[in-house]
């Protein structure tokens, strides 16, 4: 097929832009992948009988979407089942309770304990963040932190992203903080839940850059419960409560655990890959990363993703040796 537009992936320790791929023309043929490396300014192509995509939820989905013209048997479910894994952030500001007053959340690991709200479908973990994150939390709390031309520039950059000129919205860095407080005076609650996982990736019509359509309102009950729990925890700590689901100068939902896009299923009607990560309709093509998880997990997904990848590799090796 003709070289596709260049999505970004990671290969070895350097950033690689793949220009396109061609499926095998017969049983004994290889997959052929074109690439361009912007760091070392080299380009070329590689061939292999098996192609495994492991560029992450965004990267693998993006690669397949941009290669769809040459991979006509890809499932119509490609891009479906996006989930933010119910990520949300809660804060208890200036706690006064004797057992938490003066707590230093800038020491220790990021999570040491959690509370599971089984009836509400989410968990809350205590958050440990570096001291330098104090300013970030203030930006999240301050919707009007961007002033003057800073806000104008941000709106222009968001509009450029929506038009498809880029799929990376860049935040203006000149901010004015009001009432900055050390991070040690704030308790951080990292929340993870089971959202509806009904978002969808797509390529923008004009410049074919990656876009995600996802509605927070579809998971309103989950986030309402999280907001309520954040208030309850802050009240117990005798602190001010803040729930930062979509606050801040960007006013956007933020997730650190994106899932879906190449969801697994029993058939090509409802998913892109099978339970071993093999792409329906294509021998030798696999996806093994968070993009194949078809739903929100409600917990940190790293071990689940690792287990799925290990299982897929074991199946692949068994088939090759057999």
Short mmCIF file of C-alpha atoms in Angstrom, two decimals, residues 45-273:
data_model
loop_
_atom_site.label_atom_id
_atom_site.label_comp_id
_atom_site.label_asym_id
_atom_site.label_seq_id
_atom_site.Cartn_x
_atom_site.Cartn_y
_atom_site.Cartn_z
CA UNK A 45 12.11 -0.49 6.22
CA UNK A 46 12.15 -3.74 8.15
CA UNK A 47 10.55 -7.11 7.47
CA UNK A 48 9.43 -9.86 9.83
CA UNK A 49 7.00 -12.79 9.76
CA UNK A 50 5.36 -11.51 12.95
CA UNK A 51 4.52 -7.91 13.80
CA UNK A 52 3.70 -7.05 17.42
CA UNK A 53 2.38 -3.57 18.21
CA UNK A 54 3.11 -2.49 21.78
CA UNK A 55 3.07 1.29 21.46
CA UNK A 56 0.55 1.79 24.25
CA UNK A 57 -3.15 2.56 24.17
CA UNK A 58 -2.75 5.73 22.13
CA UNK A 59 0.17 4.61 19.97
CA UNK A 60 -1.08 1.21 18.81
CA UNK A 61 -4.59 2.49 18.11
CA UNK A 62 -3.15 5.39 16.18
CA UNK A 63 -0.87 3.15 14.11
CA UNK A 64 -3.73 0.87 13.06
CA UNK A 65 -6.09 3.75 12.30
CA UNK A 66 -3.48 5.32 10.03
CA UNK A 67 -2.80 1.98 8.34
CA UNK A 68 -6.45 1.11 7.85
CA UNK A 69 -6.49 1.78 4.12
CA UNK A 70 -3.99 -1.00 3.56
CA UNK A 71 -5.50 -3.32 6.17
CA UNK A 72 -9.04 -3.56 4.88
CA UNK A 73 -10.04 -6.50 7.07
CA UNK A 74 -9.56 -4.62 10.33
CA UNK A 75 -12.62 -4.71 12.55
CA UNK A 76 -15.07 -1.84 12.55
CA UNK A 77 -14.52 -1.84 16.33
CA UNK A 78 -11.06 -0.28 15.86
CA UNK A 79 -10.97 2.84 18.02
CA UNK A 80 -13.85 1.71 20.25
CA UNK A 81 -14.08 1.05 23.98
CA UNK A 82 -11.82 3.89 25.11
CA UNK A 83 -11.77 4.31 28.89
CA UNK A 84 -9.96 6.68 31.23
CA UNK A 85 -10.22 3.96 33.89
CA UNK A 86 -12.33 6.30 35.97
CA UNK A 87 -9.35 8.48 36.97
CA UNK A 88 -10.06 11.47 39.18
CA UNK A 89 -8.23 13.59 41.75
CA UNK A 90 -9.43 14.75 45.16
CA UNK A 91 -7.73 17.11 47.61
CA UNK A 92 -8.09 17.85 51.31
CA UNK A 93 -6.61 21.33 51.74
CA UNK A 94 -5.12 22.50 55.07
CA UNK A 95 -6.15 19.48 57.20
CA UNK A 96 -6.68 20.29 60.88
CA UNK A 97 -7.35 16.86 62.42
CA UNK A 98 -4.61 15.93 64.89
CA UNK A 99 -3.69 12.65 63.15
CA UNK A 100 -3.17 14.21 59.72
CA UNK A 101 -2.24 17.85 60.44
CA UNK A 102 1.21 18.59 59.09
CA UNK A 103 1.34 15.39 57.06
CA UNK A 104 4.14 15.41 54.46
CA UNK A 105 2.71 13.97 51.28
CA UNK A 106 5.95 14.78 49.46
CA UNK A 107 7.71 11.89 51.24
CA UNK A 108 7.50 8.17 50.48
CA UNK A 109 5.95 6.19 47.61
CA UNK A 110 3.04 7.43 45.54
CA UNK A 111 0.54 5.02 47.13
CA UNK A 112 0.69 3.25 50.49
CA UNK A 113 -2.96 2.47 51.28
CA UNK A 114 -6.42 2.57 49.77
CA UNK A 115 -10.10 2.57 50.60
CA UNK A 116 -12.39 0.49 48.37
CA UNK A 117 -15.92 1.78 47.87
CA UNK A 118 -17.30 -1.47 46.49
CA UNK A 119 -20.91 -0.33 46.47
CA UNK A 120 -19.97 2.77 44.46
CA UNK A 121 -17.56 1.10 42.05
CA UNK A 122 -14.29 2.90 42.79
CA UNK A 123 -11.25 3.05 45.06
CA UNK A 124 -9.35 5.90 46.69
CA UNK A 125 -5.61 5.72 47.36
CA UNK A 126 -3.49 8.17 49.30
CA UNK A 127 -1.28 10.12 46.93
CA UNK A 128 2.37 10.93 47.46
CA UNK A 129 3.75 13.54 45.07
CA UNK A 130 7.11 15.34 44.81
CA UNK A 131 7.31 18.75 46.47
CA UNK A 132 7.57 20.40 43.06
CA UNK A 133 3.99 19.34 42.35
CA UNK A 134 2.70 21.91 44.81
CA UNK A 135 2.52 24.52 42.05
CA UNK A 136 0.75 22.06 39.75
CA UNK A 137 -1.96 21.47 42.34
CA UNK A 138 -2.42 25.21 42.68
CA UNK A 139 -2.87 25.50 38.91
CA UNK A 140 -5.47 22.71 39.02
CA UNK A 141 -7.32 24.52 41.79
CA UNK A 142 -7.10 27.93 40.14
CA UNK A 143 -9.37 28.06 37.08
CA UNK A 144 -8.27 31.62 36.39
CA UNK A 145 -4.54 30.94 36.81
CA UNK A 146 -4.01 31.87 33.15
CA UNK A 147 -4.58 35.56 32.59
CA UNK A 148 -4.33 38.05 29.75
CA UNK A 149 -2.64 36.85 26.58
CA UNK A 150 -1.91 33.49 28.23
CA UNK A 151 -5.59 32.57 28.05
CA UNK A 152 -5.84 33.78 24.43
CA UNK A 153 -2.85 31.66 23.40
CA UNK A 154 -4.32 28.63 25.15
CA UNK A 155 -7.66 29.02 23.36
CA UNK A 156 -5.88 29.32 20.00
CA UNK A 157 -3.84 26.16 20.64
CA UNK A 158 -6.97 24.25 21.65
CA UNK A 159 -8.70 25.37 18.46
CA UNK A 160 -5.71 24.23 16.39
CA UNK A 161 -5.92 20.80 18.04
CA UNK A 162 -9.65 20.55 17.31
CA UNK A 163 -9.07 21.40 13.65
CA UNK A 164 -6.65 18.51 13.38
CA UNK A 165 -3.47 20.52 12.80
CA UNK A 166 -1.99 18.68 15.78
CA UNK A 167 -3.14 16.10 18.30
CA UNK A 168 -1.08 17.58 21.11
CA UNK A 169 -2.52 20.54 22.98
CA UNK A 170 0.31 22.55 24.53
CA UNK A 171 -0.37 24.38 27.77
CA UNK A 172 0.88 27.94 28.09
CA UNK A 173 3.56 28.00 30.80
CA UNK A 174 3.29 31.57 32.08
CA UNK A 175 0.94 31.26 35.07
CA UNK A 176 0.17 33.49 38.01
CA UNK A 177 -0.38 31.59 41.26
CA UNK A 178 -2.51 32.98 44.07
CA UNK A 179 -2.10 31.82 47.66
CA UNK A 180 0.49 29.13 46.79
CA UNK A 181 0.71 26.56 49.59
CA UNK A 182 3.30 23.79 50.09
CA UNK A 183 2.16 20.39 48.97
CA UNK A 184 2.66 19.17 52.53
CA UNK A 185 -0.47 21.10 53.56
CA UNK A 186 -2.64 19.16 51.12
CA UNK A 187 -3.77 15.53 51.28
CA UNK A 188 -3.99 14.00 47.82
CA UNK A 189 -6.59 11.33 46.96
CA UNK A 190 -5.97 9.35 43.77
CA UNK A 191 -9.28 7.89 42.60
CA UNK A 192 -9.80 5.06 40.12
CA UNK A 193 -13.17 3.60 39.08
CA UNK A 194 -15.12 1.79 36.41
CA UNK A 195 -16.38 4.32 33.91
CA UNK A 196 -18.59 3.35 30.98
CA UNK A 197 -15.64 2.71 28.60
CA UNK A 198 -17.66 3.90 25.62
CA UNK A 199 -15.27 6.48 24.21
CA UNK A 200 -13.95 6.30 20.66
CA UNK A 201 -10.71 7.19 18.91
CA UNK A 202 -10.84 8.63 15.42
CA UNK A 203 -8.66 10.45 12.91
CA UNK A 204 -9.72 14.02 12.22
CA UNK A 205 -11.14 14.43 8.69
CA UNK A 206 -8.89 17.28 7.60
CA UNK A 207 -5.38 16.31 8.70
CA UNK A 208 -5.93 12.78 10.08
CA UNK A 209 -4.59 13.37 13.57
CA UNK A 210 -5.73 11.41 16.60
CA UNK A 211 -8.86 12.54 18.44
CA UNK A 212 -10.85 10.97 21.29
CA UNK A 213 -14.59 11.38 21.77
CA UNK A 214 -15.69 10.55 25.31
CA UNK A 215 -18.58 11.83 27.40
CA UNK A 216 -18.13 12.44 31.11
CA UNK A 217 -21.90 12.56 31.54
CA UNK A 218 -22.20 8.87 30.66
CA UNK A 219 -20.30 8.09 33.87
CA UNK A 220 -21.97 10.78 35.95
CA UNK A 221 -23.02 8.41 38.74
CA UNK A 222 -19.44 7.20 39.22
CA UNK A 223 -17.96 10.67 39.41
CA UNK A 224 -20.74 11.92 41.66
CA UNK A 225 -19.82 9.15 44.11
CA UNK A 226 -16.16 10.12 43.90
CA UNK A 227 -16.94 13.76 44.56
CA UNK A 228 -19.01 12.75 47.58
CA UNK A 229 -16.22 10.51 48.92
CA UNK A 230 -13.65 13.29 48.51
CA UNK A 231 -15.89 15.53 50.60
CA UNK A 232 -16.32 12.87 53.28
CA UNK A 233 -12.58 12.28 53.54
CA UNK A 234 -11.85 16.00 53.68
CA UNK A 235 -14.47 16.45 56.41
CA UNK A 236 -12.87 13.67 58.47
CA UNK A 237 -9.52 15.43 58.07
CA UNK A 238 -11.09 18.77 59.05
CA UNK A 239 -9.94 20.17 55.71
CA UNK A 240 -11.31 22.00 52.75
CA UNK A 241 -12.51 19.68 49.99
CA UNK A 242 -11.64 19.95 46.31
CA UNK A 243 -12.57 17.53 43.52
CA UNK A 244 -10.52 18.11 40.38
CA UNK A 245 -12.21 15.93 37.80
CA UNK A 246 -12.23 18.61 35.16
CA UNK A 247 -11.03 21.78 36.86
CA UNK A 248 -8.10 23.97 36.00
CA UNK A 249 -7.25 26.24 33.07
CA UNK A 250 -7.68 23.43 30.53
CA UNK A 251 -11.09 22.35 31.80
CA UNK A 252 -10.57 18.85 30.43
CA UNK A 253 -10.85 15.32 31.73
CA UNK A 254 -7.38 13.91 32.45
CA UNK A 255 -6.42 10.26 32.75
CA UNK A 256 -3.09 8.56 33.44
CA UNK A 257 -4.53 5.09 32.67
CA UNK A 258 -5.97 5.19 29.12
CA UNK A 259 -7.38 1.85 27.95
CA UNK A 260 -9.09 0.48 24.85
CA UNK A 261 -9.04 1.32 21.17
CA UNK A 262 -8.11 -2.21 20.03
CA UNK A 263 -10.48 -4.14 22.33
CA UNK A 264 -10.31 -7.91 22.62
CA UNK A 265 -13.33 -10.02 21.77
CA UNK A 266 -14.33 -13.43 20.47
CA UNK A 267 -14.96 -12.16 16.95
CA UNK A 268 -14.27 -9.26 14.62
CA UNK A 269 -17.79 -7.90 14.95
CA UNK A 270 -17.19 -6.62 18.46
CA UNK A 271 -13.42 -6.33 18.79
CA UNK A 272 -10.05 -5.97 17.08
CA UNK A 273 -8.03 -8.79 18.68
#
